[in-house]
């Protein structure tokens, strides 16, 4: 019974970590908009 509880706990923590990491990367990528624009212009 303890194992199932631990598994649920671990899964919830892992899921939250994954979500936070994804959001963090998205935020970091969305922040430097000027950089992305200049990069697109350079490759164009």
PDB file of C-alpha atoms in Angstrom:
ATOM      1  CA  UNK A   1       0.000   0.000   0.000  1.00  0.00           C
ATOM      2  CA  UNK A   2       2.842   2.340   0.805  1.00  0.00           C
ATOM      3  CA  UNK A   3       4.368   1.635  -2.584  1.00  0.00           C
ATOM      4  CA  UNK A   4       1.249   2.739  -4.455  1.00  0.00           C
ATOM      5  CA  UNK A   5       1.125   5.875  -2.358  1.00  0.00           C
ATOM      6  CA  UNK A   6       4.774   6.583  -3.125  1.00  0.00           C
ATOM      7  CA  UNK A   7       4.207   5.950  -6.830  1.00  0.00           C
ATOM      8  CA  UNK A   8       1.309   8.422  -6.916  1.00  0.00           C
ATOM      9  CA  UNK A   9       3.401  10.969  -5.042  1.00  0.00           C
ATOM     10  CA  UNK A  10       6.364  10.473  -7.370  1.00  0.00           C
ATOM     11  CA  UNK A  11       4.181  10.681 -10.481  1.00  0.00           C
ATOM     12  CA  UNK A  12       2.545  13.909  -9.312  1.00  0.00           C
ATOM     13  CA  UNK A  13       5.934  15.450  -8.523  1.00  0.00           C
ATOM     14  CA  UNK A  14       7.444  14.319 -11.827  1.00  0.00           C
ATOM     15  CA  UNK A  15       4.445  15.671 -13.727  1.00  0.00           C
ATOM     16  CA  UNK A  16       4.650  19.018 -11.952  1.00  0.00           C
ATOM     17  CA  UNK A  17       8.386  19.187 -12.640  1.00  0.00           C
ATOM     18  CA  UNK A  18       7.881  18.404 -16.323  1.00  0.00           C
ATOM     19  CA  UNK A  19       5.139  21.022 -16.596  1.00  0.00           C
ATOM     20  CA  UNK A  20       7.237  23.629 -14.822  1.00  0.00           C
ATOM     21  CA  UNK A  21      10.251  22.860 -16.991  1.00  0.00           C
ATOM     22  CA  UNK A  22       8.189  23.142 -20.186  1.00  0.00           C
ATOM     23  CA  UNK A  23       6.615  26.427 -19.100  1.00  0.00           C
ATOM     24  CA  UNK A  24      10.042  27.749 -18.053  1.00  0.00           C
ATOM     25  CA  UNK A  25      11.538  26.931 -21.455  1.00  0.00           C
ATOM     26  CA  UNK A  26       8.538  28.412 -23.261  1.00  0.00           C
ATOM     27  CA  UNK A  27       8.844  31.589 -21.196  1.00  0.00           C
ATOM     28  CA  UNK A  28      12.588  31.777 -21.830  1.00  0.00           C
ATOM     29  CA  UNK A  29      12.058  31.282 -25.551  1.00  0.00           C
ATOM     30  CA  UNK A  30       9.200  33.785 -25.732  1.00  0.00           C
ATOM     31  CA  UNK A  31      11.077  36.449 -23.762  1.00  0.00           C
ATOM     32  CA  UNK A  32      13.826  37.327 -26.278  1.00  0.00           C
ATOM     33  CA  UNK A  33      11.479  38.152 -29.149  1.00  0.00           C
ATOM     34  CA  UNK A  34      13.933  40.648 -30.649  1.00  0.00           C
ATOM     35  CA  UNK A  35      16.622  37.981 -30.762  1.00  0.00           C
ATOM     36  CA  UNK A  36      14.329  35.589 -32.629  1.00  0.00           C
ATOM     37  CA  UNK A  37      13.332  38.299 -35.092  1.00  0.00           C
ATOM     38  CA  UNK A  38      16.935  39.213 -35.825  1.00  0.00           C
ATOM     39  CA  UNK A  39      17.751  35.514 -36.226  1.00  0.00           C
ATOM     40  CA  UNK A  40      14.939  35.089 -38.735  1.00  0.00           C
ATOM     41  CA  UNK A  41      16.131  38.149 -40.638  1.00  0.00           C
ATOM     42  CA  UNK A  42      19.663  36.787 -40.715  1.00  0.00           C
ATOM     43  CA  UNK A  43      18.593  33.445 -42.142  1.00  0.00           C
ATOM     44  CA  UNK A  44      16.250  35.046 -44.657  1.00  0.00           C
TER      45      UNK A  44
END
